[in-house]
XYZ file of N, CA and C in Angstrom:
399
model
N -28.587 -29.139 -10.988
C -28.004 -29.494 -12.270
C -28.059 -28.361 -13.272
N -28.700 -27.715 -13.172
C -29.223 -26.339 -14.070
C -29.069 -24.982 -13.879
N -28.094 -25.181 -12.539
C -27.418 -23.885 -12.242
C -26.388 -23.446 -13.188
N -25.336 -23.930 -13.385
C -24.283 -23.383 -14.304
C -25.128 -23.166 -16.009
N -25.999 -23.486 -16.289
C -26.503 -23.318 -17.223
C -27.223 -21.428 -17.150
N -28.010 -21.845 -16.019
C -28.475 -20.512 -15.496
C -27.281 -19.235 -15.542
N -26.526 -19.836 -14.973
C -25.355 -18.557 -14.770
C -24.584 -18.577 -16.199
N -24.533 -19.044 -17.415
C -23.926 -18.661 -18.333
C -24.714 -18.045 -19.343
N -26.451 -18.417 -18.953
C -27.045 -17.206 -20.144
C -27.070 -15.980 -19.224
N -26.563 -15.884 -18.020
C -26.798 -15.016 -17.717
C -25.002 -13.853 -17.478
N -24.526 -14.394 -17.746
C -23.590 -13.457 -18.870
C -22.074 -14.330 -17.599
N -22.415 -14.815 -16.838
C -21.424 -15.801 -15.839
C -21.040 -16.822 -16.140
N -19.238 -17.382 -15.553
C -19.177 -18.568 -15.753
C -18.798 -19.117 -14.835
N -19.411 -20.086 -14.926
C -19.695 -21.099 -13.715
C -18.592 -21.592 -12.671
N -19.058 -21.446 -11.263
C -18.064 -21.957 -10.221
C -17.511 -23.807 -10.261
N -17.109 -23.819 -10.717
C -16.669 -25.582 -9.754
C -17.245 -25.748 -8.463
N -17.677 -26.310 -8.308
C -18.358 -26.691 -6.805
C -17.015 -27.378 -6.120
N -16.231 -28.353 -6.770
C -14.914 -28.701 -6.044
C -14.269 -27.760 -5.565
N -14.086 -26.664 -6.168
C -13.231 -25.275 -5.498
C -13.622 -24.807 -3.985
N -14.814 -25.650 -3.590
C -15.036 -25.345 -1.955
C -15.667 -26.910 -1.209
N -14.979 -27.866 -1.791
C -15.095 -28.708 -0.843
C -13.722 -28.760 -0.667
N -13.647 -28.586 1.043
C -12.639 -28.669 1.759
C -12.249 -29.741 2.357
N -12.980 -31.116 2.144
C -12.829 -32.403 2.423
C -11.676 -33.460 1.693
N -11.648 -32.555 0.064
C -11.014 -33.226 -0.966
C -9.193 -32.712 -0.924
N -8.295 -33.323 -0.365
C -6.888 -33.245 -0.073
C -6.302 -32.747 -1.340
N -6.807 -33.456 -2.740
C -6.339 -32.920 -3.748
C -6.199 -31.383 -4.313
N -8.175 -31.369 -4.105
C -8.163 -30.225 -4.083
C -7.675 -28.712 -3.065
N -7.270 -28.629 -1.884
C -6.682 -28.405 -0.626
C -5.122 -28.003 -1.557
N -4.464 -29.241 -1.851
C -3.083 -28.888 -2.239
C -2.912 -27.943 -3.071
N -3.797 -28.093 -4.817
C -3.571 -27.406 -5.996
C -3.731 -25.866 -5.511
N -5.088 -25.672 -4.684
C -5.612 -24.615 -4.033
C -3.846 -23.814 -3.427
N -3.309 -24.393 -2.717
C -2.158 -24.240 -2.051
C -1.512 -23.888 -2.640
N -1.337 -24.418 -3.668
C 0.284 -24.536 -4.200
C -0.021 -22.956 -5.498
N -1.456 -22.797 -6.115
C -1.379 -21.728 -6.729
C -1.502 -20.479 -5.983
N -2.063 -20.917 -4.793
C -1.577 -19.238 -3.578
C -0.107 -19.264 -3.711
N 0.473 -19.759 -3.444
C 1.931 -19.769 -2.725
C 2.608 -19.130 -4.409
N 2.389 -19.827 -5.378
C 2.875 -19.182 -6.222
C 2.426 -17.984 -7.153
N 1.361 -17.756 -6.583
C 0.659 -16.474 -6.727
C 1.275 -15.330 -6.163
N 1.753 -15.361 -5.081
C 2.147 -14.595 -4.358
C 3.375 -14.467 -4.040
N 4.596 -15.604 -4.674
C 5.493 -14.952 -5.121
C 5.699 -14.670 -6.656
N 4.627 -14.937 -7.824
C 5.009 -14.174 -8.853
C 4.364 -12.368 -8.505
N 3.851 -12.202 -7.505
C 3.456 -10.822 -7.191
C 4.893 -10.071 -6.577
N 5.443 -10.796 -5.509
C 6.363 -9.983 -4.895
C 7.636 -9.718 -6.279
N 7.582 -11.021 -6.850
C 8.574 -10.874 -8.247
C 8.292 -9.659 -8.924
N 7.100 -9.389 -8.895
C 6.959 -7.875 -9.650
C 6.883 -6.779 -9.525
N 6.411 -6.866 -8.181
C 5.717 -5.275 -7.413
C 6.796 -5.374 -6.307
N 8.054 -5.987 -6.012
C 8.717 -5.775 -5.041
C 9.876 -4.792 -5.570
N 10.662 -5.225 -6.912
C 11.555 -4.145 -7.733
C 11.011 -3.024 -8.048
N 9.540 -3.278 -8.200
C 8.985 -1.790 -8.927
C 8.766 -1.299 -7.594
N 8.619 -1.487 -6.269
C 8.265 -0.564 -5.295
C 9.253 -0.016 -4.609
N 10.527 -0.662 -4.665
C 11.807 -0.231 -4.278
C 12.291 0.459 -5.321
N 11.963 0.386 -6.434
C 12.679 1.384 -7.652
C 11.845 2.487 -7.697
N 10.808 3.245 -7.159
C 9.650 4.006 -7.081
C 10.687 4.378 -5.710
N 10.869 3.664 -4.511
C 11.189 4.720 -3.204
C 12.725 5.337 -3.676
N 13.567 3.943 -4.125
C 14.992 4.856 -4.580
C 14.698 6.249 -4.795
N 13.798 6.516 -6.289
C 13.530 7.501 -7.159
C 13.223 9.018 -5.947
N 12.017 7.850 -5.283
C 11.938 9.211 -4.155
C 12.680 9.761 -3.667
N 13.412 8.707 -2.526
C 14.403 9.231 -1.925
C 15.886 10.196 -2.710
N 16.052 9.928 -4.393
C 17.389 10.932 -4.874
C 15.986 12.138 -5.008
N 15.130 12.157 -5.163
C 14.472 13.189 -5.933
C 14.237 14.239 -4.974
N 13.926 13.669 -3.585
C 13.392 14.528 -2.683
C 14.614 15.791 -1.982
N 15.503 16.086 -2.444
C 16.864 16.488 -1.906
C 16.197 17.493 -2.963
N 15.936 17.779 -4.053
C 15.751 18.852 -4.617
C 14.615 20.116 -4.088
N 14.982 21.198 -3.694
C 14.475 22.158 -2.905
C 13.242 22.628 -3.388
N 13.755 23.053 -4.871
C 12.878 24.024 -5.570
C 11.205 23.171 -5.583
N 11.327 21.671 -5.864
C 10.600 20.975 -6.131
C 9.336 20.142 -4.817
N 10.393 19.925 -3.920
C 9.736 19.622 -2.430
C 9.580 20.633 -1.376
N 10.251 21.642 -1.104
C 10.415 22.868 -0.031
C 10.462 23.760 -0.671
N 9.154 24.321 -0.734
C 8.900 25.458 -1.308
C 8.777 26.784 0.269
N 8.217 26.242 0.715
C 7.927 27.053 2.114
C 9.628 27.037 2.593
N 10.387 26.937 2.378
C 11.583 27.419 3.331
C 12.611 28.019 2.476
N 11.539 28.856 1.791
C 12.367 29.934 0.429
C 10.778 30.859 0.990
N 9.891 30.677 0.594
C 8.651 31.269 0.276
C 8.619 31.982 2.212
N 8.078 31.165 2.817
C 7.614 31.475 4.161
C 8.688 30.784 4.894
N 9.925 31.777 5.926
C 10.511 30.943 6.568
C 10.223 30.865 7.855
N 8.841 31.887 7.982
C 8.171 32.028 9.938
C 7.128 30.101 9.492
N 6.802 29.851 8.716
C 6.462 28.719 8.816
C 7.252 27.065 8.513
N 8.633 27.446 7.781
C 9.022 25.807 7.668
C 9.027 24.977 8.733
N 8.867 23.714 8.143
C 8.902 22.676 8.988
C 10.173 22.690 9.959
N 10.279 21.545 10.567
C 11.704 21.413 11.483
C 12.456 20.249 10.407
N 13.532 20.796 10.386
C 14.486 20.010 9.310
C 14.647 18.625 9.522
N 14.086 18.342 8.175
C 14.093 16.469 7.978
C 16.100 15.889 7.658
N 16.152 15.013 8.274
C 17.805 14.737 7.785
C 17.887 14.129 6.176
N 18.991 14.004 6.078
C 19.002 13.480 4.335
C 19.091 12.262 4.596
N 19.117 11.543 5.154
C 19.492 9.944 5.172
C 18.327 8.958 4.669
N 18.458 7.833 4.477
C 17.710 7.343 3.912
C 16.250 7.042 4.560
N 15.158 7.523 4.025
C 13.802 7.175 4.990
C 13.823 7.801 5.963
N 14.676 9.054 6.015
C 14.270 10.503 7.029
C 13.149 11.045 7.586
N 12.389 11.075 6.368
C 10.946 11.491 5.992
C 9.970 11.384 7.515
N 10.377 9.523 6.995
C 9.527 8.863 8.012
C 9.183 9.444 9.328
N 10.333 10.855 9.818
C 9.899 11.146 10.758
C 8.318 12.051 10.758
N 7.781 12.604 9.863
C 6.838 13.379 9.421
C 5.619 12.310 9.945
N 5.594 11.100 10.100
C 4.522 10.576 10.441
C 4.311 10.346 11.944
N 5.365 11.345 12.657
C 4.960 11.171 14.026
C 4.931 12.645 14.539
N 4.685 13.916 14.010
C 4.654 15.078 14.242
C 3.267 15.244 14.129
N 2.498 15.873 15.464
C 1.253 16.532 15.878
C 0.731 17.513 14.802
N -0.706 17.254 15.202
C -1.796 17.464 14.292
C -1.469 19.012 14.019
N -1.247 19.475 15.503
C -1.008 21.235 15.331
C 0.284 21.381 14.628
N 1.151 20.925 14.668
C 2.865 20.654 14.095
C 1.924 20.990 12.470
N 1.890 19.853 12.088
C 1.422 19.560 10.613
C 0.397 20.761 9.851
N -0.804 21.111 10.932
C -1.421 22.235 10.450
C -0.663 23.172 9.837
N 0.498 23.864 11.210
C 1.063 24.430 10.842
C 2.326 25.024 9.977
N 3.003 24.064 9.287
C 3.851 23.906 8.774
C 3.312 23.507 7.241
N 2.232 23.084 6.757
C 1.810 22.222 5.871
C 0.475 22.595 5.572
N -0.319 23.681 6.305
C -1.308 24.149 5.952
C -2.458 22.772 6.013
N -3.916 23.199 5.677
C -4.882 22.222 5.882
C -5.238 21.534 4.868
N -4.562 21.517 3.709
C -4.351 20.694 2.507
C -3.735 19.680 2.652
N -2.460 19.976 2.884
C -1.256 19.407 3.292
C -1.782 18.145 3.923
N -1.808 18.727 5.438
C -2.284 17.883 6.970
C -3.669 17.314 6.835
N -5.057 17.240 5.344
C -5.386 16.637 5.204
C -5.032 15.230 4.350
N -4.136 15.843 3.046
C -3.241 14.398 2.552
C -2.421 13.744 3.151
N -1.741 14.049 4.758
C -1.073 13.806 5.053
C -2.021 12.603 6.360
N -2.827 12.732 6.225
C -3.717 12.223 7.765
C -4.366 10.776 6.319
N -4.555 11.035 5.623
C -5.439 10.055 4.926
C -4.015 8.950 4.422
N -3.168 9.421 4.019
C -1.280 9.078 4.107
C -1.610 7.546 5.321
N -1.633 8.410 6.616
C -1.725 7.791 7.525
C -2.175 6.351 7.665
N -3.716 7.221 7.514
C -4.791 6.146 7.502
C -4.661 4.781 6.339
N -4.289 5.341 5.039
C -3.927 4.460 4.394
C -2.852 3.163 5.039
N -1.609 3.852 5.467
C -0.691 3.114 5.950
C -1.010 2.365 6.684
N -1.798 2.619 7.902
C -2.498 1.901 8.990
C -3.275 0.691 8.403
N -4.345 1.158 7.498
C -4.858 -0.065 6.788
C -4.144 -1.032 6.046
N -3.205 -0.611 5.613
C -2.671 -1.195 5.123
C -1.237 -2.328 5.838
N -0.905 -1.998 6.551
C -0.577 -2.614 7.651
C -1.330 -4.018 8.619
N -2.394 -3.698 8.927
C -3.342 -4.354 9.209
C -3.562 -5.366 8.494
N -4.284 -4.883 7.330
C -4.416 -6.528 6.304
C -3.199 -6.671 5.848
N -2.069 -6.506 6.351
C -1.403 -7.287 5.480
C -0.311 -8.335 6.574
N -0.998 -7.704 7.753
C -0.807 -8.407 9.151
C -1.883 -9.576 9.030
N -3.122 -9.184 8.892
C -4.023 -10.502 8.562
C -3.558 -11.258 8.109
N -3.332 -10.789 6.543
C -3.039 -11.483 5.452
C -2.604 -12.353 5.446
N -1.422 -12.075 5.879
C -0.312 -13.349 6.412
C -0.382 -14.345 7.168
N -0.758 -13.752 8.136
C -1.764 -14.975 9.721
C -2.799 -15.581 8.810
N -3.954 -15.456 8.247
C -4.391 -16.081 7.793
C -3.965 -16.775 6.416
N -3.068 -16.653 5.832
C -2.031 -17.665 4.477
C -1.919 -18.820 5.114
């Protein structure tokens, strides 16, 4: 009885204990129904802004001076030519470790490996994610 008391001098506010009985149908639904709309007022927001962020990429990246500096600067090292089409890029995430060293130096081919790793994780939970929704 003196728990939620406990947890609010102590700078917390208190859980509902209903929020985890999983017996109560009522509670089960509301639980439901604010995921479901949780998660599409998220895609409502972060889905335009993440496609208006790749557009941006994709007109921006055509500019030389700004992305390809090495195939003005060093041309015994440029990469192998990415196409212009849309999400070209993408091929860069399947070119070898030595490929990448070399073309991209060990700066590069370290942002480019953590790139990766990110993606991968991110992939994953969001493969969970879903299976478990």
């Amino acid at each position: 009885p003196d728990a939620p008391w406990r947890c609010r001098e102590q700078g917390f506010a208190p859980i509902p204990m209903s929020l985890f009985n999983c017996h109560n149908p009522e509670t089960n639904a509301s639980i439901e129904a604010v995921g479901w709309s949780a998660i599409q007022d998220t895609c409502a927001i972060y889905l335009p802004l993440g496609l208006g962020l790749l557009a941006f990429f994709e007109t921006q990246r055509r500019k030389r001076a700004v992305f390809s500096k090495r195939t003005t600067a060093l041309p015994h090292r440029t990469p192998p030519p990415v196409g212009t089409g849309c999400l070209r890029w993408l091929s860069v995430l399947s070119m070898r470790d030595k490929e990448l060293v070399q073309c991209v130096g060990l700066d590069g081919f370290v942002c480019l490996s953590y790139l990766r790793m990110c993606l991968r994780l991110c992939l994953f939970f969001s493969f969970w994610g879903v299976v478990l929704l």
